[in-house]
């Protein structure tokens, strides 16, 4: 663990000797002194597992590079990142649809499949390749539970699945949601879309509003009401932001 930390943040002693041949015994003795400092090692271990620290380490070099290229100063991203725990399938599909429709809401593209850098577009591209080339394709995205066309599972029992619906059903849900958002009207939920929401315990009437304002509805955790209450109790807190939204959006 100490070597991993020093790889990310080389101590000055090692930086000064980058261009020199360092005796192995000297390096091992140096690491032994670091390992002996239990308080510092404990802090480093905590930081290596901390998402906020990771984002800080990611942001700083990108900001330095961008500022150097643009000859300016300041932050690279406008604000801090958001970290939300998705407690169940209802929360997961809400978050996925919200992210996949970001380019549509921002008027960057008219359809989700034409957007760049979204899992929706990536899944569509993978599906196109699998049609033109029947051989198994390497897929870095988690599969859905089954294929609507074949009715056969897309994953084995020991494989994690993205959602307990078919990929085609997810495509239809996001496409219909994107059309409502783009047209500026809510419309009626088609009959073939309703069972998807019912299975995931999502209130149909509030689905569009929930996706449009997902980023403002929740804070640290997202999920149906009973899971939010369980998480609140697990954290030893009396209340977590998002309970009102959970009552409106989820069963």
PDB file of C-alpha atoms in Angstrom:
ATOM      1  CA  UNK A   1       0.000   0.000   0.000  1.00  0.00           C
ATOM      2  CA  UNK A   2       2.862   2.389   0.839  1.00  0.00           C
ATOM      3  CA  UNK A   3       4.515   1.678  -2.527  1.00  0.00           C
ATOM      4  CA  UNK A   4       1.204   2.365  -4.275  1.00  0.00           C
ATOM      5  CA  UNK A   5       0.888   5.705  -2.494  1.00  0.00           C
ATOM      6  CA  UNK A   6       4.464   6.646  -3.342  1.00  0.00           C
ATOM      7  CA  UNK A   7       3.834   5.749  -6.990  1.00  0.00           C
ATOM      8  CA  UNK A   8       0.980   8.277  -7.076  1.00  0.00           C
ATOM      9  CA  UNK A   9       2.736  10.844  -4.871  1.00  0.00           C
ATOM     10  CA  UNK A  10       6.523  10.305  -5.080  1.00  0.00           C
ATOM     11  CA  UNK A  11       8.282  11.599  -1.946  1.00  0.00           C
ATOM     12  CA  UNK A  12      10.811  14.354  -2.500  1.00  0.00           C
ATOM     13  CA  UNK A  13      13.591  11.950  -1.547  1.00  0.00           C
ATOM     14  CA  UNK A  14      12.742   9.718  -4.499  1.00  0.00           C
ATOM     15  CA  UNK A  15      12.064  12.639  -6.845  1.00  0.00           C
ATOM     16  CA  UNK A  16      15.553  14.016  -6.234  1.00  0.00           C
ATOM     17  CA  UNK A  17      17.089  10.686  -7.173  1.00  0.00           C
ATOM     18  CA  UNK A  18      15.090   9.966 -10.354  1.00  0.00           C
ATOM     19  CA  UNK A  19      18.129  10.261 -12.590  1.00  0.00           C
ATOM     20  CA  UNK A  20      20.404   8.284 -10.309  1.00  0.00           C
ATOM     21  CA  UNK A  21      20.882   4.606  -9.656  1.00  0.00           C
ATOM     22  CA  UNK A  22      19.387   3.943  -6.229  1.00  0.00           C
ATOM     23  CA  UNK A  23      20.620   1.054  -4.181  1.00  0.00           C
ATOM     24  CA  UNK A  24      17.806  -1.450  -3.544  1.00  0.00           C
ATOM     25  CA  UNK A  25      18.676  -1.704   0.125  1.00  0.00           C
ATOM     26  CA  UNK A  26      18.398   2.064   0.492  1.00  0.00           C
ATOM     27  CA  UNK A  27      14.928   2.079  -1.116  1.00  0.00           C
ATOM     28  CA  UNK A  28      13.754  -0.821   1.046  1.00  0.00           C
ATOM     29  CA  UNK A  29      15.034   0.928   4.165  1.00  0.00           C
ATOM     30  CA  UNK A  30      13.208   4.088   3.134  1.00  0.00           C
ATOM     31  CA  UNK A  31       9.916   2.213   2.678  1.00  0.00           C
ATOM     32  CA  UNK A  32      10.443   0.416   5.977  1.00  0.00           C
ATOM     33  CA  UNK A  33      10.607   3.781   7.766  1.00  0.00           C
ATOM     34  CA  UNK A  34       7.356   4.857   6.077  1.00  0.00           C
ATOM     35  CA  UNK A  35       5.615   1.602   6.966  1.00  0.00           C
ATOM     36  CA  UNK A  36       6.622   2.020  10.604  1.00  0.00           C
ATOM     37  CA  UNK A  37       4.595   5.241  10.793  1.00  0.00           C
ATOM     38  CA  UNK A  38       1.195   3.606  11.491  1.00  0.00           C
ATOM     39  CA  UNK A  39      -0.711   6.883  11.717  1.00  0.00           C
ATOM     40  CA  UNK A  40       0.496   8.045   8.299  1.00  0.00           C
ATOM     41  CA  UNK A  41      -0.127   4.626   6.730  1.00  0.00           C
ATOM     42  CA  UNK A  42      -3.673   4.619   8.113  1.00  0.00           C
ATOM     43  CA  UNK A  43      -4.288   8.064   6.593  1.00  0.00           C
ATOM     44  CA  UNK A  44      -2.917   6.978   3.205  1.00  0.00           C
ATOM     45  CA  UNK A  45      -5.062   3.821   3.207  1.00  0.00           C
ATOM     46  CA  UNK A  46      -8.152   5.908   3.950  1.00  0.00           C
ATOM     47  CA  UNK A  47      -7.357   8.339   1.152  1.00  0.00           C
ATOM     48  CA  UNK A  48      -6.712   5.576  -1.410  1.00  0.00           C
ATOM     49  CA  UNK A  49     -10.253   4.315  -0.769  1.00  0.00           C
ATOM     50  CA  UNK A  50     -11.830   7.786  -0.735  1.00  0.00           C
ATOM     51  CA  UNK A  51     -13.804   8.822  -3.846  1.00  0.00           C
ATOM     52  CA  UNK A  52     -13.433  12.524  -3.015  1.00  0.00           C
ATOM     53  CA  UNK A  53      -9.655  12.170  -2.834  1.00  0.00           C
ATOM     54  CA  UNK A  54      -9.642  10.294  -6.156  1.00  0.00           C
ATOM     55  CA  UNK A  55     -11.615  13.094  -7.821  1.00  0.00           C
ATOM     56  CA  UNK A  56      -9.244  15.647  -6.369  1.00  0.00           C
ATOM     57  CA  UNK A  57      -6.263  13.750  -7.796  1.00  0.00           C
ATOM     58  CA  UNK A  58      -8.027  13.441 -11.151  1.00  0.00           C
ATOM     59  CA  UNK A  59      -9.066  17.083 -11.335  1.00  0.00           C
ATOM     60  CA  UNK A  60      -5.740  18.690 -10.428  1.00  0.00           C
ATOM     61  CA  UNK A  61      -3.547  17.402 -13.313  1.00  0.00           C
ATOM     62  CA  UNK A  62      -6.352  17.966 -15.857  1.00  0.00           C
ATOM     63  CA  UNK A  63      -6.790  21.546 -14.617  1.00  0.00           C
ATOM     64  CA  UNK A  64      -3.025  22.167 -14.782  1.00  0.00           C
ATOM     65  CA  UNK A  65      -2.835  20.840 -18.343  1.00  0.00           C
ATOM     66  CA  UNK A  66      -5.908  22.760 -19.545  1.00  0.00           C
ATOM     67  CA  UNK A  67      -4.732  26.000 -17.907  1.00  0.00           C
ATOM     68  CA  UNK A  68      -1.306  25.604 -19.498  1.00  0.00           C
ATOM     69  CA  UNK A  69      -2.819  25.076 -22.962  1.00  0.00           C
ATOM     70  CA  UNK A  70      -5.263  27.984 -22.603  1.00  0.00           C
ATOM     71  CA  UNK A  71      -2.806  30.192 -20.707  1.00  0.00           C
ATOM     72  CA  UNK A  72      -5.263  30.846 -17.929  1.00  0.00           C
ATOM     73  CA  UNK A  73      -5.938  29.941 -14.307  1.00  0.00           C
ATOM     74  CA  UNK A  74      -8.871  28.513 -12.395  1.00  0.00           C
ATOM     75  CA  UNK A  75     -10.857  25.298 -12.059  1.00  0.00           C
ATOM     76  CA  UNK A  76     -11.410  22.925 -14.950  1.00  0.00           C
ATOM     77  CA  UNK A  77     -14.922  21.856 -13.903  1.00  0.00           C
ATOM     78  CA  UNK A  78     -17.550  24.348 -12.817  1.00  0.00           C
ATOM     79  CA  UNK A  79     -18.430  22.694  -9.495  1.00  0.00           C
ATOM     80  CA  UNK A  80     -17.835  19.689  -7.276  1.00  0.00           C
ATOM     81  CA  UNK A  81     -18.792  16.212  -8.393  1.00  0.00           C
ATOM     82  CA  UNK A  82     -21.874  14.425  -7.065  1.00  0.00           C
ATOM     83  CA  UNK A  83     -21.711  11.007  -5.454  1.00  0.00           C
ATOM     84  CA  UNK A  84     -25.013   9.194  -4.931  1.00  0.00           C
ATOM     85  CA  UNK A  85     -25.574   5.625  -3.748  1.00  0.00           C
ATOM     86  CA  UNK A  86     -28.155   3.845  -5.934  1.00  0.00           C
ATOM     87  CA  UNK A  87     -30.016   1.540  -3.559  1.00  0.00           C
ATOM     88  CA  UNK A  88     -32.185  -0.460  -5.983  1.00  0.00           C
ATOM     89  CA  UNK A  89     -33.194  -1.101  -9.597  1.00  0.00           C
ATOM     90  CA  UNK A  90     -35.643   1.812  -9.608  1.00  0.00           C
ATOM     91  CA  UNK A  91     -32.844   4.201  -8.645  1.00  0.00           C
ATOM     92  CA  UNK A  92     -30.469   2.655 -11.174  1.00  0.00           C
ATOM     93  CA  UNK A  93     -32.783   2.979 -14.175  1.00  0.00           C
ATOM     94  CA  UNK A  94     -33.697   6.550 -13.175  1.00  0.00           C
ATOM     95  CA  UNK A  95     -30.022   7.497 -13.038  1.00  0.00           C
ATOM     96  CA  UNK A  96     -29.198   5.694 -16.299  1.00  0.00           C
ATOM     97  CA  UNK A  97     -32.043   7.374 -18.180  1.00  0.00           C
ATOM     98  CA  UNK A  98     -31.129  10.772 -16.707  1.00  0.00           C
ATOM     99  CA  UNK A  99     -27.483  10.461 -17.827  1.00  0.00           C
ATOM    100  CA  UNK A 100     -28.283   8.934 -21.232  1.00  0.00           C
ATOM    101  CA  UNK A 101     -30.707  11.805 -21.953  1.00  0.00           C
ATOM    102  CA  UNK A 102     -28.339  14.594 -20.880  1.00  0.00           C
ATOM    103  CA  UNK A 103     -27.394  15.430 -24.521  1.00  0.00           C
ATOM    104  CA  UNK A 104     -31.096  15.533 -25.494  1.00  0.00           C
ATOM    105  CA  UNK A 105     -31.991  17.912 -22.664  1.00  0.00           C
ATOM    106  CA  UNK A 106     -29.001  20.096 -23.531  1.00  0.00           C
ATOM    107  CA  UNK A 107     -30.133  20.192 -27.213  1.00  0.00           C
ATOM    108  CA  UNK A 108     -26.768  18.748 -28.290  1.00  0.00           C
ATOM    109  CA  UNK A 109     -28.539  15.949 -30.137  1.00  0.00           C
ATOM    110  CA  UNK A 110     -32.116  15.111 -31.016  1.00  0.00           C
ATOM    111  CA  UNK A 111     -32.009  11.386 -30.229  1.00  0.00           C
ATOM    112  CA  UNK A 112     -30.194   9.422 -27.498  1.00  0.00           C
ATOM    113  CA  UNK A 113     -28.585   7.014 -29.979  1.00  0.00           C
ATOM    114  CA  UNK A 114     -26.869   9.898 -31.796  1.00  0.00           C
ATOM    115  CA  UNK A 115     -25.247  11.240 -28.638  1.00  0.00           C
ATOM    116  CA  UNK A 116     -21.587  10.770 -27.793  1.00  0.00           C
ATOM    117  CA  UNK A 117     -20.052   9.331 -24.644  1.00  0.00           C
ATOM    118  CA  UNK A 118     -23.230   7.697 -23.257  1.00  0.00           C
ATOM    119  CA  UNK A 119     -23.825   4.044 -22.478  1.00  0.00           C
ATOM    120  CA  UNK A 120     -27.022   4.186 -24.548  1.00  0.00           C
ATOM    121  CA  UNK A 121     -25.106   5.067 -27.724  1.00  0.00           C
ATOM    122  CA  UNK A 122     -22.461   2.466 -26.879  1.00  0.00           C
ATOM    123  CA  UNK A 123     -25.086  -0.267 -26.445  1.00  0.00           C
ATOM    124  CA  UNK A 124     -26.721   0.654 -29.753  1.00  0.00           C
ATOM    125  CA  UNK A 125     -23.346   0.466 -31.504  1.00  0.00           C
ATOM    126  CA  UNK A 126     -22.573  -2.905 -29.897  1.00  0.00           C
ATOM    127  CA  UNK A 127     -25.975  -4.206 -30.989  1.00  0.00           C
ATOM    128  CA  UNK A 128     -25.351  -3.071 -34.582  1.00  0.00           C
ATOM    129  CA  UNK A 129     -22.010  -4.869 -34.639  1.00  0.00           C
ATOM    130  CA  UNK A 130     -23.528  -8.045 -33.227  1.00  0.00           C
ATOM    131  CA  UNK A 131     -26.111  -8.048 -36.049  1.00  0.00           C
ATOM    132  CA  UNK A 132     -23.544  -7.588 -38.818  1.00  0.00           C
ATOM    133  CA  UNK A 133     -21.020  -9.889 -37.153  1.00  0.00           C
ATOM    134  CA  UNK A 134     -22.597 -12.871 -35.364  1.00  0.00           C
ATOM    135  CA  UNK A 135     -19.416 -13.737 -33.461  1.00  0.00           C
ATOM    136  CA  UNK A 136     -19.453 -12.835 -29.746  1.00  0.00           C
ATOM    137  CA  UNK A 137     -18.460  -9.249 -29.154  1.00  0.00           C
ATOM    138  CA  UNK A 138     -16.425  -8.095 -26.189  1.00  0.00           C
ATOM    139  CA  UNK A 139     -18.799  -5.988 -24.108  1.00  0.00           C
ATOM    140  CA  UNK A 140     -17.545  -3.725 -21.335  1.00  0.00           C
ATOM    141  CA  UNK A 141     -21.089  -2.806 -20.282  1.00  0.00           C
ATOM    142  CA  UNK A 142     -23.075  -5.051 -17.967  1.00  0.00           C
ATOM    143  CA  UNK A 143     -25.731  -6.995 -19.903  1.00  0.00           C
ATOM    144  CA  UNK A 144     -29.447  -6.774 -19.225  1.00  0.00           C
ATOM    145  CA  UNK A 145     -31.333  -9.750 -17.829  1.00  0.00           C
ATOM    146  CA  UNK A 146     -32.648 -11.051 -21.137  1.00  0.00           C
ATOM    147  CA  UNK A 147     -33.172 -10.320 -24.799  1.00  0.00           C
ATOM    148  CA  UNK A 148     -36.721  -9.348 -25.728  1.00  0.00           C
ATOM    149  CA  UNK A 149     -36.346 -10.737 -29.249  1.00  0.00           C
ATOM    150  CA  UNK A 150     -35.052 -14.186 -28.306  1.00  0.00           C
ATOM    151  CA  UNK A 151     -36.388 -14.441 -24.763  1.00  0.00           C
ATOM    152  CA  UNK A 152     -33.040 -15.976 -23.800  1.00  0.00           C
ATOM    153  CA  UNK A 153     -30.912 -14.709 -20.903  1.00  0.00           C
ATOM    154  CA  UNK A 154     -28.095 -12.379 -21.903  1.00  0.00           C
ATOM    155  CA  UNK A 155     -26.114 -13.373 -18.843  1.00  0.00           C
ATOM    156  CA  UNK A 156     -25.472 -16.549 -16.881  1.00  0.00           C
ATOM    157  CA  UNK A 157     -26.626 -17.035 -13.305  1.00  0.00           C
ATOM    158  CA  UNK A 158     -23.191 -16.114 -11.979  1.00  0.00           C
ATOM    159  CA  UNK A 159     -22.966 -12.928 -14.056  1.00  0.00           C
ATOM    160  CA  UNK A 160     -24.104  -9.581 -12.697  1.00  0.00           C
ATOM    161  CA  UNK A 161     -26.815  -7.943 -14.758  1.00  0.00           C
ATOM    162  CA  UNK A 162     -27.554  -4.283 -15.254  1.00  0.00           C
ATOM    163  CA  UNK A 163     -31.355  -4.419 -14.819  1.00  0.00           C
ATOM    164  CA  UNK A 164     -34.027  -7.153 -14.679  1.00  0.00           C
ATOM    165  CA  UNK A 165     -35.464  -6.079 -18.046  1.00  0.00           C
ATOM    166  CA  UNK A 166     -34.380  -6.588 -21.638  1.00  0.00           C
ATOM    167  CA  UNK A 167     -32.071  -4.167 -23.420  1.00  0.00           C
ATOM    168  CA  UNK A 168     -34.778  -3.528 -26.024  1.00  0.00           C
ATOM    169  CA  UNK A 169     -37.210  -2.514 -23.263  1.00  0.00           C
ATOM    170  CA  UNK A 170     -34.662  -0.062 -21.880  1.00  0.00           C
ATOM    171  CA  UNK A 171     -34.116   1.388 -25.364  1.00  0.00           C
ATOM    172  CA  UNK A 172     -37.879   1.885 -25.802  1.00  0.00           C
ATOM    173  CA  UNK A 173     -38.272   3.523 -22.386  1.00  0.00           C
ATOM    174  CA  UNK A 174     -35.396   5.981 -22.925  1.00  0.00           C
ATOM    175  CA  UNK A 175     -36.453   6.757 -26.503  1.00  0.00           C
ATOM    176  CA  UNK A 176     -40.028   7.519 -25.439  1.00  0.00           C
ATOM    177  CA  UNK A 177     -38.827   9.588 -22.452  1.00  0.00           C
ATOM    178  CA  UNK A 178     -36.457  11.554 -24.676  1.00  0.00           C
ATOM    179  CA  UNK A 179     -39.255  12.374 -27.127  1.00  0.00           C
ATOM    180  CA  UNK A 180     -41.422  13.739 -24.303  1.00  0.00           C
ATOM    181  CA  UNK A 181     -38.582  15.846 -22.942  1.00  0.00           C
ATOM    182  CA  UNK A 182     -37.591  17.127 -26.384  1.00  0.00           C
ATOM    183  CA  UNK A 183     -41.139  18.014 -27.383  1.00  0.00           C
ATOM    184  CA  UNK A 184     -41.701  19.847 -24.108  1.00  0.00           C
ATOM    185  CA  UNK A 185     -44.794  17.854 -23.240  1.00  0.00           C
ATOM    186  CA  UNK A 186     -45.403  14.852 -21.022  1.00  0.00           C
ATOM    187  CA  UNK A 187     -47.929  12.902 -23.054  1.00  0.00           C
ATOM    188  CA  UNK A 188     -49.344   9.510 -22.100  1.00  0.00           C
ATOM    189  CA  UNK A 189     -47.187   6.523 -21.246  1.00  0.00           C
ATOM    190  CA  UNK A 190     -47.731   3.842 -23.941  1.00  0.00           C
ATOM    191  CA  UNK A 191     -49.131   0.518 -22.798  1.00  0.00           C
ATOM    192  CA  UNK A 192     -45.961  -1.398 -23.666  1.00  0.00           C
ATOM    193  CA  UNK A 193     -43.896   0.976 -21.495  1.00  0.00           C
ATOM    194  CA  UNK A 194     -46.138   0.687 -18.423  1.00  0.00           C
ATOM    195  CA  UNK A 195     -45.112  -2.872 -17.382  1.00  0.00           C
ATOM    196  CA  UNK A 196     -41.431  -1.853 -17.290  1.00  0.00           C
ATOM    197  CA  UNK A 197     -42.149   0.875 -14.762  1.00  0.00           C
ATOM    198  CA  UNK A 198     -44.479  -1.367 -12.771  1.00  0.00           C
ATOM    199  CA  UNK A 199     -41.836  -4.070 -12.439  1.00  0.00           C
ATOM    200  CA  UNK A 200     -39.326  -1.535 -11.147  1.00  0.00           C
ATOM    201  CA  UNK A 201     -41.815   0.033  -8.709  1.00  0.00           C
ATOM    202  CA  UNK A 202     -41.848   3.419 -10.441  1.00  0.00           C
ATOM    203  CA  UNK A 203     -44.928   5.646 -10.480  1.00  0.00           C
ATOM    204  CA  UNK A 204     -45.821   6.161 -14.119  1.00  0.00           C
ATOM    205  CA  UNK A 205     -47.374   9.632 -13.818  1.00  0.00           C
ATOM    206  CA  UNK A 206     -44.228  11.102 -12.241  1.00  0.00           C
ATOM    207  CA  UNK A 207     -41.606   9.389 -14.419  1.00  0.00           C
ATOM    208  CA  UNK A 208     -40.924  12.272 -16.841  1.00  0.00           C
ATOM    209  CA  UNK A 209     -40.779  14.895 -14.079  1.00  0.00           C
ATOM    210  CA  UNK A 210     -38.479  12.633 -12.071  1.00  0.00           C
ATOM    211  CA  UNK A 211     -36.035  12.246 -14.957  1.00  0.00           C
ATOM    212  CA  UNK A 212     -36.063  15.943 -15.886  1.00  0.00           C
ATOM    213  CA  UNK A 213     -35.276  17.014 -12.321  1.00  0.00           C
ATOM    214  CA  UNK A 214     -33.390  13.953 -11.104  1.00  0.00           C
ATOM    215  CA  UNK A 215     -30.259  15.943 -10.258  1.00  0.00           C
ATOM    216  CA  UNK A 216     -32.167  18.209  -7.868  1.00  0.00           C
ATOM    217  CA  UNK A 217     -34.389  15.597  -6.229  1.00  0.00           C
ATOM    218  CA  UNK A 218     -31.745  13.522  -4.458  1.00  0.00           C
ATOM    219  CA  UNK A 219     -28.467  14.087  -2.637  1.00  0.00           C
ATOM    220  CA  UNK A 220     -26.422  11.231  -1.177  1.00  0.00           C
ATOM    221  CA  UNK A 221     -28.687   8.242  -1.806  1.00  0.00           C
ATOM    222  CA  UNK A 222     -31.402   7.337  -4.329  1.00  0.00           C
ATOM    223  CA  UNK A 223     -34.014   4.609  -4.018  1.00  0.00           C
ATOM    224  CA  UNK A 224     -37.564   3.638  -3.208  1.00  0.00           C
ATOM    225  CA  UNK A 225     -38.864   4.804   0.156  1.00  0.00           C
ATOM    226  CA  UNK A 226     -38.296   1.649   2.190  1.00  0.00           C
ATOM    227  CA  UNK A 227     -34.694   1.436   1.031  1.00  0.00           C
ATOM    228  CA  UNK A 228     -34.099   5.096   1.866  1.00  0.00           C
ATOM    229  CA  UNK A 229     -35.432   4.522   5.382  1.00  0.00           C
ATOM    230  CA  UNK A 230     -33.235   1.436   5.788  1.00  0.00           C
ATOM    231  CA  UNK A 231     -30.173   3.415   4.656  1.00  0.00           C
ATOM    232  CA  UNK A 232     -31.071   6.295   6.978  1.00  0.00           C
ATOM    233  CA  UNK A 233     -31.172   3.876   9.908  1.00  0.00           C
ATOM    234  CA  UNK A 234     -27.940   2.168   8.816  1.00  0.00           C
ATOM    235  CA  UNK A 235     -26.135   5.517   8.820  1.00  0.00           C
ATOM    236  CA  UNK A 236     -27.573   6.379  12.236  1.00  0.00           C
ATOM    237  CA  UNK A 237     -29.325   9.479  10.933  1.00  0.00           C
ATOM    238  CA  UNK A 238     -32.849  10.771  11.377  1.00  0.00           C
ATOM    239  CA  UNK A 239     -33.360  11.993   7.815  1.00  0.00           C
ATOM    240  CA  UNK A 240     -31.787  11.890   4.332  1.00  0.00           C
ATOM    241  CA  UNK A 241     -32.602  14.314   1.528  1.00  0.00           C
ATOM    242  CA  UNK A 242     -34.745  12.769  -1.192  1.00  0.00           C
ATOM    243  CA  UNK A 243     -37.558  11.205   0.832  1.00  0.00           C
ATOM    244  CA  UNK A 244     -40.188  13.562  -0.614  1.00  0.00           C
ATOM    245  CA  UNK A 245     -38.984  12.820  -4.138  1.00  0.00           C
ATOM    246  CA  UNK A 246     -38.964   9.082  -3.427  1.00  0.00           C
ATOM    247  CA  UNK A 247     -42.603   9.226  -2.318  1.00  0.00           C
ATOM    248  CA  UNK A 248     -43.537  10.975  -5.571  1.00  0.00           C
ATOM    249  CA  UNK A 249     -41.463   8.937  -8.016  1.00  0.00           C
ATOM    250  CA  UNK A 250     -41.346   5.426  -6.569  1.00  0.00           C
ATOM    251  CA  UNK A 251     -44.004   3.040  -5.277  1.00  0.00           C
TER     252      UNK A 251
END
